[in-house]
Short mmCIF file of C-alpha atoms in Angstrom, two decimals:
data_model
loop_
_atom_site.label_atom_id
_atom_site.label_comp_id
_atom_site.label_asym_id
_atom_site.label_seq_id
_atom_site.Cartn_x
_atom_site.Cartn_y
_atom_site.Cartn_z
CA GLN J 83 -17.45 -5.34 -0.31
CA VAL J 84 -16.95 -1.75 -1.41
CA PRO J 85 -14.23 -1.65 -4.07
CA LEU J 86 -10.88 -0.08 -3.29
CA VAL J 87 -9.54 2.66 -5.55
CA GLU J 88 -5.89 3.68 -5.69
CA SER J 89 -4.54 6.96 -7.00
CA GLY J 90 -1.30 8.92 -7.09
CA GLY J 91 0.83 6.82 -9.40
CA GLU J 92 2.98 8.78 -11.85
CA SER J 93 6.26 8.80 -13.71
CA VAL J 94 9.04 10.38 -11.68
CA GLN J 95 12.81 10.62 -11.71
CA ALA J 96 14.96 8.60 -9.35
CA GLY J 97 15.27 10.30 -6.00
CA GLY J 98 11.83 11.79 -6.26
CA SER J 99 8.74 11.27 -4.12
CA LEU J 100 5.15 10.22 -4.60
CA ARG J 101 2.19 9.72 -2.32
CA LEU J 102 -0.29 7.03 -3.15
CA SER J 103 -3.83 7.05 -1.77
CA CYS J 104 -6.38 4.30 -1.39
CA GLU J 105 -10.04 4.95 -0.76
CA ALA J 106 -13.25 2.96 -0.73
CA PRO J 107 -16.08 5.43 -1.27
CA GLY J 108 -18.87 4.78 1.17
CA TYR J 109 -16.78 2.35 3.21
CA SER J 110 -15.82 2.98 6.82
CA ILE J 111 -12.70 1.27 8.08
CA PRO J 112 -13.64 -1.04 10.95
CA ILE J 113 -12.46 -0.17 14.41
CA SER J 114 -10.55 -3.40 14.84
CA GLY J 115 -9.59 -6.69 13.29
CA TYR J 116 -8.55 -5.49 9.85
CA CYS J 117 -5.39 -4.99 7.83
CA LEU J 118 -4.75 -2.58 5.00
CA GLY J 119 -1.67 -2.66 2.88
CA TRP J 120 0.21 -1.79 -0.24
CA PHE J 121 1.53 -4.38 -2.64
CA ARG J 122 3.29 -4.13 -5.98
CA ARG J 123 3.84 -6.26 -9.02
CA THR J 124 6.00 -6.00 -12.10
CA PRO J 125 5.30 -7.99 -15.29
CA GLY J 126 6.24 -11.62 -14.89
CA GLU J 127 6.68 -11.34 -11.14
CA GLU J 128 4.46 -12.23 -8.23
CA ARG J 129 2.78 -9.55 -6.19
CA GLU J 130 4.92 -8.58 -3.20
CA GLY J 131 4.00 -6.88 0.02
CA VAL J 132 5.39 -3.37 0.38
CA ALA J 133 3.84 -2.14 3.61
CA ARG J 134 0.86 -2.95 5.75
CA ILE J 135 -0.90 -1.51 8.76
CA THR J 136 -3.52 -3.01 11.03
CA THR J 137 -6.42 -1.22 12.66
CA ALA J 138 -4.48 -1.67 15.90
CA GLY J 139 -1.59 0.28 14.40
CA ASN J 140 0.92 -2.52 13.77
CA ILE J 141 3.08 -1.66 10.78
CA LEU J 142 5.34 -3.80 8.64
CA TYR J 143 7.55 -2.89 5.70
CA ALA J 144 9.38 -4.89 3.11
CA ASP J 145 13.13 -4.68 3.69
CA SER J 146 13.57 -3.05 0.29
CA VAL J 147 11.52 0.02 1.27
CA LYS J 148 12.36 0.47 4.95
CA GLY J 149 13.46 4.01 5.66
CA ARG J 150 12.10 5.28 2.34
CA PHE J 151 8.37 4.49 2.40
CA THR J 152 5.82 5.36 5.06
CA ILE J 153 2.36 3.85 5.34
CA SER J 154 -0.37 5.69 7.19
CA LEU J 155 -4.07 5.39 7.80
CA ASP J 156 -6.37 8.38 8.24
CA LYS J 157 -9.43 6.96 9.91
CA THR J 158 -11.22 10.31 9.75
CA LYS J 159 -11.06 10.14 5.96
CA ASP J 160 -11.07 6.32 5.68
CA THR J 161 -8.02 6.66 3.46
CA LEU J 162 -4.80 4.70 3.32
CA TYR J 163 -1.61 6.39 2.15
CA LEU J 164 1.85 5.36 1.05
CA GLN J 165 4.45 8.10 1.10
CA MET J 166 7.33 7.05 -1.12
CA ASP J 167 10.60 8.96 -0.91
CA SER J 168 14.02 8.41 -2.46
CA LEU J 169 12.41 6.44 -5.25
CA ARG J 170 14.56 4.06 -7.28
CA PRO J 171 14.03 2.56 -10.72
CA GLU J 172 13.47 -0.83 -9.08
CA ASP J 173 10.42 0.64 -7.33
CA SER J 174 8.67 0.85 -10.70
CA ALA J 175 5.59 -1.37 -10.58
CA MET J 176 1.83 -1.47 -10.44
CA TYR J 177 0.90 -0.68 -6.87
CA TYR J 178 -2.20 -2.23 -5.33
CA CYS J 179 -4.13 -1.47 -2.18
CA GLY J 180 -5.34 -4.49 -0.26
CA ARG J 181 -7.74 -5.09 2.60
CA GLY J 182 -8.44 -8.09 4.76
CA ARG J 183 -9.20 -9.43 8.20
CA GLY J 184 -6.48 -9.99 10.70
CA GLY J 185 -3.85 -8.25 12.75
CA GLY J 186 -0.65 -9.08 14.54
CA THR J 187 3.00 -8.58 13.85
CA ILE J 188 3.80 -10.72 10.81
CA TRP J 189 2.57 -10.62 7.21
CA ALA J 190 0.82 -13.96 7.55
CA ASP J 191 -1.41 -12.54 10.30
CA CYS J 192 -3.42 -10.70 7.62
CA ALA J 193 -5.67 -12.42 5.09
CA PHE J 194 -5.78 -9.92 2.26
CA GLY J 195 -8.64 -10.66 -0.08
CA ASP J 196 -9.92 -7.38 -1.50
CA TRP J 197 -7.87 -5.48 -4.04
CA GLY J 198 -8.03 -2.28 -6.01
CA PRO J 199 -7.28 -2.10 -9.75
CA GLY J 200 -3.83 -0.60 -9.11
CA THR J 201 -1.94 2.57 -9.92
CA GLN J 202 1.24 2.62 -11.99
CA VAL J 203 4.49 4.00 -10.60
CA THR J 204 7.39 4.46 -13.00
CA VAL J 205 10.78 5.67 -11.79
CA SER J 206 13.34 6.65 -14.40
CA SER J 207 17.07 6.85 -13.79
#
């Protein structure tokens, strides 16, 4: 599989915004049957799902980011985005892009198995 590469992580003040991008150079997103998502992890914690989108357009968000984060998929550029607004210190984490087969309306419908190296987001109060 073509590796995923995240970018866009920075240090920002609380209330600020960032946009993360995820690309896989040379990889074309399949027409159907796939999920792409954003996950995050802080030291000592397990990776948690932040937002995910399927090739059919089904979107899910973690409750903690609903109304603040927006996931989108540009199939013309084969790029996944995460627009993060109203950032809070508790959003600080390493953010990972994930890819896997599946679809549907719940997190368990996607079998994420490919991951990027991550991009660090730090939000200061």
